[in-house]
Coordinates of N, CA and C in Angstrom, one line a residue:
M30 N -16.4 -6.2 -2.0 CA -16.4 -6.4 -0.6 C -17.1 -5.2 0.0
K31 N -18.2 -5.3 0.6 CA -19.0 -4.3 1.1 C -18.3 -3.4 2.2
D32 N -18.7 -2.2 2.3 CA -18.3 -1.3 3.4 C -16.8 -1.1 3.6
T33 N -16.1 -1.1 2.5 CA -14.7 -0.9 2.4 C -14.4 0.3 1.5
L34 N -13.2 0.9 1.7 CA -12.7 1.9 0.9 C -11.7 1.4 -0.1
S35 N -11.5 2.1 -1.2 CA -10.5 1.7 -2.2 C -9.2 2.6 -2.3
A36 N -8.2 2.0 -2.7 CA -7.0 2.8 -2.8 C -6.1 2.2 -3.9
A37 N -5.2 3.1 -4.3 CA -4.1 2.7 -5.3 C -2.8 3.1 -4.7
V38 N -1.6 2.4 -5.0 CA -0.4 2.7 -4.7 C 0.5 3.0 -5.8
V39 N 1.2 4.2 -5.9 CA 2.1 4.4 -7.0 C 3.5 4.4 -6.4
L40 N 4.4 3.5 -6.9 CA 5.8 3.3 -6.4 C 6.6 4.0 -7.5
I41 N 7.3 5.1 -7.1 CA 8.0 5.9 -8.0 C 9.5 5.8 -7.8
G42 N 10.2 5.4 -9.0 CA 11.6 5.3 -8.9 C 12.2 4.4 -10.0
N43 N 13.2 4.9 -10.7 CA 13.9 4.2 -11.7 C 14.5 2.9 -11.2
E44 N 14.9 3.0 -9.9 CA 15.7 1.9 -9.3 C 14.8 0.6 -9.1
L45 N 13.4 0.9 -8.9 CA 12.5 -0.2 -8.8 C 12.3 -0.9 -10.1
L46 N 12.3 -0.1 -11.2 CA 12.1 -0.7 -12.5 C 13.3 -1.5 -13.0
S47 N 14.4 -1.0 -12.6 CA 15.7 -1.6 -13.1 C 16.1 -2.9 -12.2
G48 N 15.4 -3.0 -11.0 CA 15.8 -4.1 -10.2 C 16.9 -3.8 -9.3
S49 N 17.3 -2.6 -9.3 CA 18.5 -2.3 -8.4 C 18.1 -2.3 -6.9
I50 N 16.8 -2.0 -6.7 CA 16.2 -2.0 -5.4 C 14.9 -2.8 -5.4
Q51 N 14.7 -3.6 -4.5 CA 13.4 -4.3 -4.4 C 12.4 -3.6 -3.5
D52 N 11.2 -3.5 -4.0 CA 10.2 -2.7 -3.2 C 9.9 -3.5 -1.9
K53 N 9.9 -2.7 -0.8 CA 9.4 -3.3 0.5 C 8.3 -2.5 1.2
N54 N 7.7 -1.6 0.3 CA 6.6 -0.8 0.9 C 5.3 -1.3 0.7
L55 N 5.0 -1.8 -0.5 CA 3.7 -2.2 -0.9 C 3.0 -3.1 0.1
A56 N 3.6 -4.2 0.4 CA 3.1 -5.1 1.3 C 2.7 -4.5 2.7
H57 N 3.6 -3.7 3.2 CA 3.4 -3.0 4.5 C 2.2 -2.2 4.4
I58 N 2.1 -1.3 3.4 CA 1.0 -0.4 3.2 C -0.3 -1.2 3.1
A59 N -0.3 -2.2 2.3 CA -1.6 -3.0 2.1 C -2.0 -3.6 3.4
K60 N -1.1 -4.1 4.2 CA -1.5 -4.8 5.5 C -2.0 -3.8 6.5
E61 N -1.4 -2.6 6.5 CA -1.8 -1.5 7.4 C -3.2 -1.0 7.1
L62 N -3.5 -0.9 5.8 CA -4.7 -0.4 5.3 C -5.9 -1.4 5.5
E63 N -5.6 -2.7 5.2 CA -6.6 -3.7 5.3 C -7.3 -3.8 6.6
V64 N -6.6 -3.7 7.7 CA -7.2 -3.7 9.0 C -8.0 -2.6 9.3
R65 N -7.9 -1.6 8.4 CA -8.8 -0.3 8.5 C -9.8 -0.2 7.5
G66 N -10.0 -1.4 6.8 CA -11.1 -1.4 5.8 C -10.8 -0.7 4.5
I67 N -9.5 -0.5 4.1 CA -9.1 0.1 2.9 C -8.4 -0.9 2.0
R68 N -8.9 -1.2 0.9 CA -8.3 -2.2 0.0 C -7.4 -1.6 -1.1
I69 N -6.3 -2.1 -1.4 CA -5.4 -1.7 -2.4 C -6.0 -2.4 -3.7
R70 N -6.5 -1.6 -4.7 CA -7.1 -2.2 -5.9 C -6.2 -2.1 -7.1
E71 N -5.2 -1.2 -7.0 CA -4.3 -1.1 -8.2 C -2.9 -0.6 -7.6
T72 N -1.9 -1.1 -8.3 CA -0.5 -0.6 -8.0 C 0.2 -0.3 -9.3
R73 N 1.0 0.8 -9.4 CA 1.8 1.1 -10.5 C 3.2 1.4 -10.0
I74 N 4.2 0.9 -10.8 CA 5.6 1.2 -10.6 C 6.0 2.1 -11.8
I75 N 6.4 3.3 -11.5 CA 6.7 4.2 -12.6 C 8.0 4.9 -12.5
P76 N 8.6 5.3 -13.6 CA 9.9 6.0 -13.5 C 9.9 7.4 -13.0
D77 N 11.1 7.9 -12.7 CA 11.2 9.4 -12.3 C 11.0 10.3 -13.5
I78 N 9.8 10.3 -14.1 CA 9.5 11.1 -15.3 C 8.2 11.8 -14.9
E79 N 8.2 13.2 -15.0 CA 7.1 14.0 -14.6 C 5.8 13.6 -15.3
S80 N 5.8 13.5 -16.6 CA 4.6 13.2 -17.4 C 3.9 11.9 -16.9
E81 N 4.7 10.9 -16.5 CA 4.2 9.7 -16.1 C 3.6 9.7 -14.7
I82 N 4.2 10.5 -13.9 CA 3.8 10.6 -12.5 C 2.5 11.4 -12.5
V83 N 2.4 12.5 -13.4 CA 1.2 13.3 -13.5 C 0.1 12.4 -14.0
E84 N 0.3 11.7 -15.1 CA -0.7 10.8 -15.6 C -1.3 9.8 -14.7
A85 N -0.4 9.1 -14.0 CA -0.8 8.1 -13.1 C -1.6 8.6 -11.9
V86 N -1.1 9.7 -11.3 CA -1.8 10.4 -10.1 C -3.2 10.9 -10.5
N87 N -3.2 11.6 -11.7 CA -4.6 12.2 -12.0 C -5.6 11.1 -12.4
H88 N -5.1 10.0 -13.0 CA -6.1 8.9 -13.3 C -6.5 8.3 -12.1
L89 N -5.6 7.9 -11.2 CA -5.9 7.0 -10.0 C -6.7 7.8 -9.0
R90 N -6.4 9.1 -8.8 CA -7.1 9.8 -7.7 C -8.6 10.0 -8.1
Q91 N -9.0 10.0 -9.4 CA -10.4 10.0 -9.7 C -11.1 8.7 -9.7
K92 N -10.3 7.6 -9.7 CA -10.8 6.2 -9.7 C -10.9 5.6 -8.3
F93 N -10.2 6.0 -7.4 CA -10.2 5.4 -6.1 C -10.3 6.5 -4.9
D94 N -10.7 6.0 -3.7 CA -10.9 6.9 -2.6 C -9.5 7.5 -2.2
Y95 N -8.5 6.7 -2.2 CA -7.2 7.2 -1.9 C -6.1 6.8 -2.8
V96 N -5.0 7.6 -2.9 CA -3.9 7.3 -3.6 C -2.6 7.5 -2.7
F97 N -1.8 6.5 -2.7 CA -0.5 6.7 -1.8 C 0.6 6.6 -2.8
T98 N 1.6 7.5 -2.7 CA 2.8 7.4 -3.4 C 4.0 7.2 -2.6
T99 N 5.0 6.6 -3.1 CA 6.2 6.4 -2.3 C 7.4 6.8 -3.2
G100 N 8.4 7.5 -2.7 CA 9.6 7.8 -3.5 C 9.6 9.2 -4.1
G101 N 10.9 9.7 -4.2 CA 11.1 10.9 -5.0 C 10.8 12.2 -4.2
I102 N 10.9 12.2 -2.9 CA 10.7 13.5 -2.2 C 12.0 13.9 -1.4
G103 N 13.2 13.4 -1.9 CA 14.4 13.7 -1.2 C 15.1 14.9 -1.8
P104 N 16.5 15.0 -1.6 CA 17.1 16.2 -2.1 C 17.8 16.2 -3.4
T105 N 17.9 15.0 -4.0 CA 18.7 14.8 -5.3 C 18.0 15.2 -6.5
H106 N 18.7 15.2 -7.6 CA 18.2 15.7 -8.9 C 17.0 14.8 -9.4
D107 N 17.0 13.5 -9.0 CA 16.0 12.6 -9.5 C 14.7 12.6 -8.6
D108 N 14.7 13.4 -7.5 CA 13.6 13.4 -6.6 C 12.6 14.4 -7.1
I109 N 11.7 14.1 -8.0 CA 10.8 15.0 -8.7 C 9.4 14.9 -8.3
T110 N 9.1 14.0 -7.4 CA 7.7 13.8 -7.0 C 6.9 15.0 -6.6
S111 N 7.4 15.8 -5.9 CA 6.8 17.0 -5.4 C 6.5 17.9 -6.6
D112 N 7.5 18.2 -7.4 CA 7.4 19.0 -8.6 C 6.2 18.4 -9.4
S113 N 6.3 17.1 -9.6 CA 5.3 16.4 -10.5 C 3.8 16.5 -9.8
M114 N 3.8 16.3 -8.6 CA 2.5 16.4 -7.9 C 1.9 17.8 -8.1
A115 N 2.8 18.8 -7.9 CA 2.2 20.2 -8.2 C 1.7 20.3 -9.6
A116 N 2.4 19.8 -10.6 CA 1.9 19.8 -12.0 C 0.6 19.1 -12.1
A117 N 0.5 18.0 -11.4 CA -0.7 17.2 -11.6 C -2.0 18.0 -11.0
F118 N -1.7 18.9 -10.0 CA -2.9 19.6 -9.4 C -2.9 21.0 -10.0
G119 N -2.0 21.3 -10.8 CA -2.0 22.7 -11.4 C -1.7 23.8 -10.4
V120 N -0.8 23.5 -9.5 CA -0.4 24.6 -8.5 C 1.2 24.6 -8.5
N121 N 1.7 25.6 -7.7 CA 3.1 25.7 -7.5 C 3.7 24.8 -6.4
N122 N 4.9 24.4 -6.7 CA 5.6 23.7 -5.6 C 6.3 24.7 -4.7
V123 N 5.8 24.8 -3.5 CA 6.3 25.9 -2.6 C 7.0 25.4 -1.4
I124 N 7.7 26.2 -0.8 CA 8.5 26.0 0.4 C 7.5 25.9 1.5
Q125 N 7.5 24.9 2.4 CA 6.7 24.9 3.6 C 7.6 25.4 4.8
Q126 N 7.3 26.5 5.3 CA 8.2 27.2 6.2 C 8.4 26.4 7.5
T127 N 7.3 25.8 8.0 CA 7.5 25.1 9.2 C 8.5 23.8 9.0
V128 N 8.3 23.2 7.9 CA 9.1 22.1 7.6 C 10.6 22.6 7.4
F129 N 10.8 23.8 6.6 CA 12.0 24.3 6.4 C 12.8 24.5 7.7
E130 N 12.1 25.2 8.6 CA 12.7 25.5 9.9 C 13.1 24.3 10.7
Q131 N 12.2 23.3 10.6 CA 12.5 22.0 11.4 C 13.7 21.3 10.9
I132 N 13.9 21.2 9.5 CA 15.0 20.6 9.0 C 16.2 21.4 9.2
D133 N 16.2 22.8 9.1 CA 17.3 23.7 9.3 C 17.8 23.5 10.7
K134 N 16.9 23.5 11.6 CA 17.3 23.3 13.0 C 18.1 22.0 13.2
R135 N 17.5 20.9 12.7 CA 18.3 19.6 12.9 C 19.6 19.6 12.2
F136 N 19.7 20.2 11.0 CA 20.9 20.2 10.4 C 22.0 20.9 11.2
K137 N 21.6 22.1 11.7 CA 22.5 22.9 12.4 C 23.0 22.2 13.7
E138 N 22.1 21.5 14.3 CA 22.5 20.7 15.5 C 23.5 19.6 15.2
K139 N 23.5 19.1 13.9 CA 24.4 18.1 13.4 C 25.7 18.7 12.8
G140 N 25.6 20.1 12.5 CA 26.7 20.7 11.9 C 26.7 20.4 10.4
I141 N 25.6 20.1 9.8 CA 25.5 19.8 8.4 C 25.0 21.0 7.6
P142 N 25.6 21.4 6.5 CA 25.2 22.6 5.8 C 23.8 22.3 5.2
F143 N 22.9 23.3 5.3 CA 21.5 23.2 4.8 C 21.6 23.7 3.4
T144 N 22.0 22.9 2.5 CA 22.2 23.3 1.1 C 21.0 23.6 0.4
K145 N 21.1 24.3 -0.8 CA 19.8 24.5 -1.7 C 19.2 23.1 -2.1
E146 N 20.1 22.1 -2.3 CA 19.6 20.8 -2.6 C 18.7 20.2 -1.4
A147 N 19.4 20.2 -0.3 CA 18.7 19.8 0.9 C 17.4 20.5 1.2
Q148 N 17.3 21.7 0.9 CA 16.1 22.5 1.1 C 14.9 22.0 0.2
R149 N 15.1 21.3 -0.8 CA 14.1 20.6 -1.6 C 13.2 19.7 -0.8
M150 N 13.7 19.2 0.3 CA 12.9 18.4 1.2 C 11.8 19.1 1.8
A151 N 11.9 20.5 1.9 CA 10.9 21.3 2.6 C 9.9 21.8 1.6
Y152 N 9.8 21.3 0.4 CA 8.8 21.8 -0.6 C 7.7 20.8 -0.7
A153 N 6.5 21.4 -1.0 CA 5.3 20.6 -1.3 C 4.4 21.4 -2.1
P154 N 3.5 20.8 -2.8 CA 2.5 21.6 -3.7 C 1.7 22.5 -2.8
Q155 N 1.5 23.7 -3.4 CA 0.7 24.7 -2.7 C -0.7 24.2 -2.4
G156 N -1.0 24.3 -1.1 CA -2.4 23.8 -0.6 C -2.3 22.5 0.1
S157 N -1.0 21.9 0.0 CA -0.8 20.7 0.7 C -1.0 20.8 2.3
E158 N -1.5 19.6 2.8 CA -1.5 19.4 4.3 C -0.3 18.7 4.8
I159 N 0.6 19.2 5.5 CA 1.8 18.6 6.0 C 1.4 17.6 7.1
I160 N 1.9 16.4 7.0 CA 1.6 15.4 8.0 C 2.8 15.0 8.7
A161 N 2.9 15.5 9.9 CA 4.1 15.3 10.7 C 4.2 13.8 11.2
S162 N 5.5 13.5 11.4 CA 5.7 12.1 12.0 C 6.3 12.3 13.4
K163 N 6.1 11.5 14.2 CA 6.6 11.6 15.6 C 8.1 11.4 15.6
H164 N 8.6 10.6 14.7 CA 10.0 10.1 14.7 C 10.8 10.5 13.6
S165 N 10.3 11.4 12.7 CA 11.1 11.7 11.5 C 10.9 13.3 11.3
I166 N 12.0 13.9 11.0 CA 11.9 15.4 10.7 C 11.3 15.6 9.3
I167 N 11.4 14.6 8.5 CA 10.9 14.9 7.1 C 9.4 14.3 7.1
P168 N 8.4 15.2 6.9 CA 7.1 14.7 6.9 C 6.5 14.3 5.5
G169 N 5.5 13.6 5.5 CA 4.8 13.3 4.3 C 3.8 14.5 4.2
Y170 N 2.9 14.4 3.1 CA 1.9 15.4 3.0 C 0.7 14.8 2.2
R171 N -0.4 15.6 2.3 CA -1.6 15.2 1.6 C -2.1 16.3 0.7
I172 N -2.4 16.0 -0.5 CA -3.1 17.0 -1.3 C -4.4 16.4 -1.9
D173 N -5.5 16.9 -1.5 CA -6.8 16.2 -1.8 C -6.8 14.8 -1.3
N174 N -7.0 13.8 -2.1 CA -7.0 12.3 -1.7 C -5.7 11.7 -1.9
V175 N -4.6 12.4 -2.3 CA -3.3 11.8 -2.5 C -2.3 12.0 -1.3
F176 N -1.8 11.0 -0.9 CA -0.8 11.1 0.2 C 0.6 10.7 -0.3
V177 N 1.6 11.6 0.0 CA 2.9 11.5 -0.6 C 3.9 11.1 0.5
M178 N 4.6 10.0 0.3 CA 5.6 9.6 1.3 C 7.0 9.1 0.7
A179 N 7.9 9.1 1.5 CA 9.3 8.8 1.1 C 9.3 7.3 0.6
G180 N 10.4 7.0 -0.2 CA 10.6 5.6 -0.7 C 11.4 4.7 0.2
V181 N 12.2 5.3 1.0 CA 13.0 4.5 1.9 C 12.1 3.9 3.0
P182 N 12.1 2.5 3.0 CA 11.1 1.8 3.8 C 11.0 2.3 5.3
S183 N 12.1 2.6 6.0 CA 12.1 2.9 7.4 C 11.4 4.3 7.5
I184 N 11.7 5.2 6.6 CA 11.1 6.5 6.6 C 9.6 6.5 6.2
M185 N 9.3 5.7 5.2 CA 8.0 5.5 4.8 C 7.0 5.0 5.9
R186 N 7.5 4.1 6.7 CA 6.7 3.5 7.7 C 6.4 4.6 8.8
L187 N 7.4 5.4 9.0 CA 7.2 6.5 10.1 C 6.1 7.5 9.5
M188 N 6.3 7.7 8.2 CA 5.3 8.6 7.6 C 3.9 8.0 7.6
L189 N 3.8 6.8 7.4 CA 2.5 6.1 7.2 C 1.8 6.1 8.5
E190 N 2.5 6.1 9.7 CA 1.9 6.2 11.0 C 1.2 7.5 11.1
G191 N 1.7 8.5 10.6 CA 1.0 9.9 10.6 C -0.2 9.9 9.7
V192 N 0.1 9.4 8.5 CA -0.9 9.3 7.4 C -2.2 8.6 7.9
I193 N -2.1 7.5 8.6 CA -3.2 6.8 8.9 C -4.2 7.5 9.8
E194 N -3.7 8.5 10.6 CA -4.6 9.2 11.4 C -5.6 10.0 10.6
H195 N -5.2 10.3 9.4 CA -6.0 11.2 8.5 C -7.0 10.5 7.6
L196 N -7.0 9.2 7.7 CA -7.9 8.4 6.8 C -9.2 8.1 7.3
N197 N -10.3 8.2 6.5 CA -11.5 7.5 6.8 C -11.3 6.0 6.8
T198 N -12.1 5.2 7.4 CA -11.9 3.8 7.5 C -13.2 3.1 7.1
G199 N -13.1 1.9 6.6 CA -14.2 1.0 6.4 C -14.2 -0.1 7.4
L200 N -15.0 -1.1 7.2 CA -15.0 -2.3 8.0 C -13.6 -3.0 7.9
T201 N -13.2 -3.6 9.0 CA -12.0 -4.3 9.1 C -12.0 -5.5 8.1
I202 N -11.0 -5.7 7.2 CA -10.9 -6.9 6.4 C -10.1 -8.0 7.1
H203 N -10.9 -9.1 7.3 CA -10.2 -10.2 7.9 C -9.8 -11.2 7.0
N204 N -8.9 -12.1 7.3 CA -8.5 -13.1 6.3 C -8.1 -14.4 7.1
K205 N -8.4 -15.6 6.5 CA -8.0 -16.9 6.9 C -7.3 -17.6 5.8
A206 N -6.5 -18.6 6.2 CA -5.7 -19.3 5.2 C -6.0 -20.8 5.3
I207 N -6.1 -21.5 4.1 CA -6.3 -22.9 4.1 C -5.1 -23.5 3.3
H208 N -4.5 -24.5 3.9 CA -3.4 -25.1 3.3 C -3.9 -26.5 2.8
A209 N -3.7 -26.9 1.6 CA -4.3 -28.1 1.0 C -3.3 -28.8 0.1
N210 N -3.5 -30.2 0.0 CA -2.6 -30.9 -0.9 C -3.3 -31.2 -2.2
V211 N -4.4 -30.5 -2.5 CA -5.1 -30.6 -3.8 C -4.4 -29.8 -4.9
G212 N -4.5 -30.3 -6.1 CA -3.9 -29.6 -7.2 C -4.9 -28.4 -7.6
E213 N -4.4 -27.3 -8.1 CA -5.3 -26.2 -8.5 C -6.3 -26.6 -9.7
G214 N -5.8 -27.4 -10.5 CA -6.7 -27.8 -11.7 C -7.8 -28.6 -11.2
E215 N -7.5 -29.4 -10.2 CA -8.5 -30.4 -9.6 C -9.6 -29.6 -8.8
I216 N -9.2 -28.5 -8.1 CA -10.2 -27.8 -7.3 C -10.8 -26.6 -7.9
A217 N -10.3 -26.2 -9.2 CA -10.7 -25.0 -9.8 C -12.2 -24.9 -9.9
H218 N -12.9 -26.0 -10.4 CA -14.4 -25.9 -10.7 C -15.2 -25.7 -9.4
P219 N -15.0 -26.5 -8.3 CA -15.8 -26.3 -7.1 C -15.4 -25.0 -6.4
L220 N -14.1 -24.5 -6.6 CA -13.8 -23.2 -5.9 C -14.5 -22.0 -6.7
G221 N -14.6 -22.3 -8.0 CA -15.4 -21.1 -8.7 C -16.8 -21.2 -8.2
I222 N -17.5 -22.2 -8.0 CA -18.9 -22.3 -7.5 C -19.0 -21.6 -6.1
I223 N -18.0 -22.0 -5.3 CA -18.0 -21.4 -3.9 C -17.9 -19.9 -4.0
Q224 N -17.0 -19.3 -4.9 CA -16.8 -18.0 -5.0 C -18.1 -17.3 -5.5
D225 N -18.8 -18.0 -6.4 CA -20.1 -17.4 -6.9 C -21.1 -17.3 -5.8
Q226 N -21.1 -18.3 -4.9 CA -22.0 -18.4 -3.8 C -21.8 -17.2 -2.8
H227 N -20.5 -16.7 -2.8 CA -20.1 -15.7 -1.8 C -19.4 -14.5 -2.4
P228 N -20.1 -13.7 -3.2 CA -19.5 -12.7 -3.9 C -18.8 -11.6 -3.0
N229 N -19.2 -11.4 -1.8 CA -18.6 -10.5 -0.8 C -17.4 -11.0 -0.2
I230 N -16.9 -12.3 -0.6 CA -15.6 -12.8 -0.1 C -14.7 -13.0 -1.2
D231 N -13.5 -12.6 -1.0 CA -12.3 -12.8 -1.9 C -11.7 -14.1 -1.6
I232 N -11.7 -15.0 -2.6 CA -10.9 -16.2 -2.5 C -9.8 -16.3 -3.4
G233 N -8.5 -16.4 -3.0 CA -7.4 -16.5 -3.8 C -6.7 -17.8 -3.7
S234 N -6.2 -18.4 -4.8 CA -5.6 -19.7 -4.7 C -4.1 -19.5 -5.2
Y235 N -3.1 -20.0 -4.4 CA -1.8 -19.8 -4.8 C -0.9 -21.0 -4.5
P236 N 0.0 -21.4 -5.3 CA 0.9 -22.5 -5.1 C 1.6 -22.2 -3.8
Q237 N 1.8 -23.3 -3.0 CA 2.5 -23.1 -1.6 C 4.0 -22.8 -1.8
D238 N 4.4 -21.9 -1.0 CA 5.9 -21.6 -0.9 C 6.6 -22.8 -0.3
K239 N 7.6 -23.3 -1.0 CA 8.4 -24.5 -0.6 C 9.1 -24.2 0.7
N240 N 9.4 -23.0 1.0 CA 10.2 -22.6 2.1 C 9.4 -22.2 3.4
S241 N 8.0 -22.3 3.3 CA 7.1 -22.1 4.3 C 7.0 -23.2 5.3
E242 N 6.4 -22.9 6.5 CA 6.2 -23.9 7.5 C 5.1 -25.0 7.0
F243 N 4.4 -24.6 6.0 CA 3.3 -25.5 5.5 C 3.7 -26.1 4.0
S244 N 5.1 -26.3 3.9 CA 5.5 -26.8 2.6 C 5.1 -28.1 2.2
D245 N 4.6 -28.8 3.1 CA 4.0 -30.2 2.8 C 2.7 -30.1 2.0
Y246 N 2.2 -28.9 2.0 CA 0.9 -28.7 1.3 C 1.2 -27.9 0.0
R247 N 0.4 -28.3 -1.0 CA 0.7 -27.8 -2.4 C 0.1 -26.4 -2.6
V248 N -1.0 -26.1 -2.0 CA -1.8 -24.9 -2.4 C -2.2 -24.2 -1.1
I249 N -2.2 -22.9 -1.1 CA -2.7 -22.1 0.0 C -4.0 -21.3 -0.6
F250 N -5.1 -21.4 0.1 CA -6.2 -20.5 -0.3 C -6.4 -19.4 0.8
M251 N -6.4 -18.1 0.2 CA -6.6 -17.1 1.2 C -8.0 -16.6 1.0
V252 N -8.7 -16.5 2.1 CA -10.1 -16.1 2.1 C -10.3 -14.9 2.9
K253 N -10.7 -13.8 2.2 CA -10.8 -12.5 2.8 C -12.2 -11.9 2.8
G254 N -12.6 -11.1 3.8 CA -13.9 -10.4 3.8 C -14.1 -9.7 5.1
T255 N -15.3 -9.0 5.2 CA -15.4 -8.2 6.4 C -16.5 -8.8 7.3
D256 N -17.0 -10.0 6.9 CA -18.0 -10.8 7.8 C -17.3 -12.0 8.2
L257 N -17.0 -12.2 9.5 CA -16.3 -13.3 10.0 C -17.1 -14.6 9.9
E258 N -18.4 -14.5 10.0 CA -19.3 -15.6 9.9 C -19.2 -16.2 8.5
E259 N -19.3 -15.3 7.5 CA -19.3 -15.7 6.1 C -18.0 -16.3 5.7
I260 N -16.9 -15.7 6.3 CA -15.6 -16.2 6.0 C -15.5 -17.6 6.4
Q261 N -16.0 -17.8 7.6 CA -15.9 -19.2 8.2 C -16.7 -20.2 7.4
I262 N -17.9 -19.8 6.9 CA -18.7 -20.7 6.1 C -18.0 -21.0 4.7
T263 N -17.4 -20.0 4.2 CA -16.7 -20.2 2.9 C -15.5 -21.1 3.1
C264 N -14.8 -21.0 4.2 CA -13.7 -21.9 4.5 C -14.2 -23.3 4.7
D265 N -15.2 -23.5 5.4 CA -15.8 -24.8 5.6 C -16.1 -25.5 4.2
K266 N -16.6 -24.7 3.3 CA -17.0 -25.3 2.0 C -15.7 -25.7 1.2
I267 N -14.6 -24.9 1.4 CA -13.3 -25.2 0.7 C -12.8 -26.5 1.3
L268 N -12.8 -26.5 2.6 CA -12.3 -27.7 3.3 C -13.0 -29.0 2.9
A269 N -14.4 -28.9 2.7 CA -15.2 -30.0 2.4 C -15.0 -30.4 0.9
A270 N -14.6 -29.4 0.0 CA -14.4 -29.7 -1.3 C -13.1 -30.4 -1.5
C271 N -12.1 -30.1 -0.7 CA -10.8 -30.8 -0.7 C -11.0 -32.2 -0.2
K272 N -11.7 -32.4 0.9 CA -12.0 -33.7 1.5 C -12.7 -34.6 0.6
D273 N -13.6 -34.0 -0.1 CA -14.4 -34.8 -1.1 C -13.5 -35.4 -2.2
R274 N -12.4 -34.8 -2.5 CA -11.5 -35.2 -3.5 C -10.4 -36.0 -3.0
G275 N -10.5 -36.3 -1.7 CA -9.6 -37.2 -1.1 C -8.3 -36.6 -0.6
H276 N -8.3 -35.3 -0.4 CA -7.0 -34.5 -0.1 C -7.1 -33.9 1.3
D277 N -6.0 -33.8 1.9 CA -5.9 -33.1 3.2 C -5.9 -31.7 3.1
A278 N -6.5 -31.0 4.0 CA -6.5 -29.5 4.0 C -6.7 -29.1 5.5
I279 N -6.1 -28.0 5.9 CA -6.1 -27.5 7.2 C -6.4 -26.0 7.2
L280 N -7.1 -25.5 8.2 CA -7.3 -24.1 8.4 C -6.3 -23.5 9.3
A281 N -5.4 -22.7 8.8 CA -4.3 -22.2 9.7 C -4.7 -20.9 10.4

């Protein structure tokens, strides 16, 4: 897809791998980035193990324009993302004085002890750019092309609002959906031809969710690109291919 930027997301946390908690961050990040012309090209879910965090970050930051991480920047023993990020960049994990003072002030207002463990939330790798959020005292931060955010969805979303202001953007990625009663095996050949004719358009084919408002249709085709005219032409060809095979299809 022309004139877009690429990104990877690293979801950090043992709880994600065990199924104890279901990820709610990836879809939100992807949607927020797509309208800004940034495409998620790879996602990894990794445990709270420093060597694995270091390997993933160092590999992905060289491969993509941006890397976004979620999880592991809280006060508990398993929150090792900032330590690991410092190791990945070969720097020290150091206290960020402005963040320290900000959290200290809030804890005092609430009468909460600002323990040594809680102070871990004020650390970030040396040289990081702290990214403040309007609605959260705990900021995310940036080091080179890597953006580090919390794993709790509500906090991550607040951090992402601040992160977005620091991103370069590409052309907006638009998408349209076609719902069809055709079987995937039946449409696979013409769909492949249409994709070859429009290499700058992404065409995805997925079985229809039985709980959706379009549950009467068997398949949904997602058509994405930066050129609205070419998206429409591609959709018209898919609709025609379905009709030629005697099946109903609608552009939603």
